[in-house]
Amino acid sequence: MEHIGSCNPWAVAWDLVTLRPIQKGGCPRFFLIFKGNLLGEPHGFSATNTPQTPPLDVLRTAIHALDAWYLDYVASLGQAEGEAVLSFHFVDGDRGQMSREEMLLHLVTHGGYHRGAIGRILVQCGITPPRDTLTTFLHRSEPGRRGG
């Protein structure tokens, strides 16, 4: 689970610079919902998106705070805690169960889904999207891995 947390700030930084101005708001809400689920606390939301897109500076501040929380949270988890299955409520009121590891993986893959969708839109607009892959992240954050 080490790279789950370490990928998030890089991806979020890329998102903020290139995508967030054209993406619907609510990203912090998604992460707040799962923060509540991970802690076993009610998240208090009945929808995954906000009625209005918050200003970029508000999103940036919220995302940085959530990134810090998630990085600390992931760093503090032991294997047994990560594998523990938690019960929670979806925003529509239905019940669900997932392990902490599954929830964290969902956050990562869900973000990748949105970045991929926006990448397709950028291409359709004639804009070359930045390289947004795990290999690019690893080579930038750990240049020593380029040696063979």
Coordinates of C-alpha atoms in Angstrom, one line a residue:
M1 CA 0.0 0.0 0.0
E2 CA 3.0 2.3 0.1
H3 CA 2.6 3.6 -3.4
I4 CA -1.2 4.2 -3.0
G5 CA -0.5 7.2 -0.8
S6 CA 2.6 8.4 -2.5
C7 CA 0.9 8.6 -5.9
N8 CA -1.9 10.7 -4.7
P9 CA -0.2 14.1 -4.3
W10 CA 1.5 13.8 -7.7
A11 CA -1.8 12.9 -9.4
V12 CA -3.7 15.7 -7.6
A13 CA -1.1 18.3 -8.5
W14 CA -1.4 17.3 -12.2
D15 CA -5.2 17.4 -11.8
L16 CA -5.2 20.9 -10.3
V17 CA -3.0 22.3 -13.0
T18 CA -4.7 20.7 -16.0
L19 CA -8.0 19.2 -15.2
R20 CA -9.9 20.7 -12.3
P21 CA -11.0 23.9 -14.1
I22 CA -13.0 21.8 -16.6
Q23 CA -14.0 18.9 -14.3
K24 CA -17.3 19.0 -12.3
G25 CA -16.8 19.9 -8.7
G26 CA -17.1 17.5 -5.8
C27 CA -13.8 15.7 -5.8
P28 CA -13.1 16.5 -2.1
R29 CA -16.6 15.2 -1.3
F30 CA -15.7 11.8 -2.7
F31 CA -12.6 11.7 -0.5
L32 CA -14.5 12.9 2.5
I33 CA -17.1 10.2 2.0
F34 CA -14.4 7.5 2.0
K35 CA -12.6 9.2 4.9
G36 CA -15.8 8.7 6.9
N37 CA -16.2 5.1 5.7
L38 CA -12.6 4.3 6.7
L39 CA -13.1 5.8 10.2
G40 CA -16.5 4.1 10.6
E41 CA -18.1 7.5 10.9
P42 CA -21.2 8.8 9.1
H43 CA -20.1 11.0 6.2
G44 CA -23.3 13.0 6.1
F45 CA -23.6 13.2 2.3
S46 CA -26.6 12.2 0.2
A47 CA -24.8 12.7 -3.2
T48 CA -21.3 12.3 -4.5
N49 CA -21.2 15.7 -6.3
T50 CA -21.9 19.3 -5.3
P51 CA -24.7 21.4 -6.7
Q52 CA -22.1 24.1 -7.6
T53 CA -18.5 23.7 -8.6
P54 CA -16.4 25.2 -5.8
P55 CA -13.7 27.8 -6.8
L56 CA -10.3 26.3 -7.7
D57 CA -8.6 27.8 -4.6
V58 CA -11.2 26.2 -2.3
L59 CA -10.7 22.9 -4.1
R60 CA -7.0 23.2 -3.9
T61 CA -7.0 23.9 -0.1
A62 CA -9.5 21.0 0.6
I63 CA -7.5 18.6 -1.6
H64 CA -4.2 19.4 0.1
A65 CA -5.7 18.9 3.5
L66 CA -7.3 15.6 2.4
D67 CA -4.0 14.4 0.8
A68 CA -2.2 15.1 4.1
W69 CA -4.8 13.1 6.0
Y70 CA -4.8 10.2 3.6
L71 CA -1.0 10.0 3.6
D72 CA -0.8 10.0 7.4
Y73 CA -3.7 7.5 7.5
V74 CA -2.1 5.0 5.0
A75 CA 1.3 5.3 6.8
S76 CA -0.3 4.4 10.1
L77 CA -2.2 1.2 8.9
G78 CA -0.9 -2.2 9.7
Q79 CA -1.7 -5.2 7.5
A80 CA -4.5 -6.5 9.7
E81 CA -6.1 -3.0 9.8
G82 CA -5.9 -2.8 6.0
E83 CA -7.5 -6.2 5.6
A84 CA -10.3 -5.5 8.1
V85 CA -13.7 -5.3 6.5
L86 CA -15.8 -2.3 7.4
S87 CA -19.6 -1.7 7.1
F88 CA -20.8 1.6 5.7
H89 CA -23.6 3.4 3.9
F90 CA -23.4 4.6 0.4
V91 CA -24.7 8.1 -0.3
D92 CA -28.0 6.6 -1.5
G93 CA -28.5 4.9 1.8
D94 CA -27.7 1.3 0.7
R95 CA -25.3 -0.6 2.9
G96 CA -21.9 -1.9 1.8
Q97 CA -18.9 -3.7 3.1
M98 CA -15.3 -3.3 1.9
S99 CA -11.9 -3.7 3.5
R100 CA -9.8 -0.6 4.1
E101 CA -7.4 -1.8 1.3
E102 CA -10.3 -2.1 -1.1
M103 CA -11.6 1.4 -0.2
L104 CA -8.1 2.9 -0.8
L105 CA -7.7 1.0 -4.0
H106 CA -11.1 2.3 -5.1
L107 CA -9.9 5.9 -4.5
V108 CA -6.9 5.4 -6.6
T109 CA -8.6 3.6 -9.5
H110 CA -11.6 6.0 -9.4
G111 CA -9.2 9.0 -9.8
G112 CA -7.5 7.2 -12.7
Y113 CA -10.9 6.8 -14.4
H114 CA -11.5 10.5 -14.2
R115 CA -8.0 11.4 -15.4
G116 CA -8.4 9.0 -18.3
A117 CA -11.8 10.5 -19.3
I118 CA -10.4 14.0 -19.1
G119 CA -7.4 12.9 -21.2
R120 CA -9.7 11.8 -23.9
I121 CA -11.5 15.1 -23.8
L122 CA -8.2 17.0 -24.1
V123 CA -7.2 15.0 -27.1
Q124 CA -10.5 15.7 -28.7
C125 CA -9.8 19.4 -28.1
G126 CA -6.4 19.1 -29.8
I127 CA -4.4 19.2 -26.5
T128 CA -1.8 16.6 -25.8
P129 CA -2.4 15.4 -22.2
P130 CA 0.5 15.1 -19.9
R131 CA 2.0 11.7 -19.3
D132 CA -0.1 10.3 -16.4
T133 CA 1.2 6.9 -15.6
L134 CA 2.7 5.0 -12.7
T135 CA 5.9 4.6 -14.6
T136 CA 6.2 8.3 -15.1
F137 CA 5.6 8.9 -11.4
L138 CA 8.1 6.3 -10.3
H139 CA 10.8 7.6 -12.7
R140 CA 10.3 11.2 -11.5
S141 CA 10.1 10.4 -7.8
E142 CA 12.8 7.7 -7.8
P143 CA 15.2 8.4 -10.6
G144 CA 17.5 5.6 -9.4
R145 CA 15.0 3.1 -10.8
R146 CA 16.1 4.1 -14.3
G147 CA 19.3 2.2 -13.8
G148 CA 19.3 -1.4 -14.9

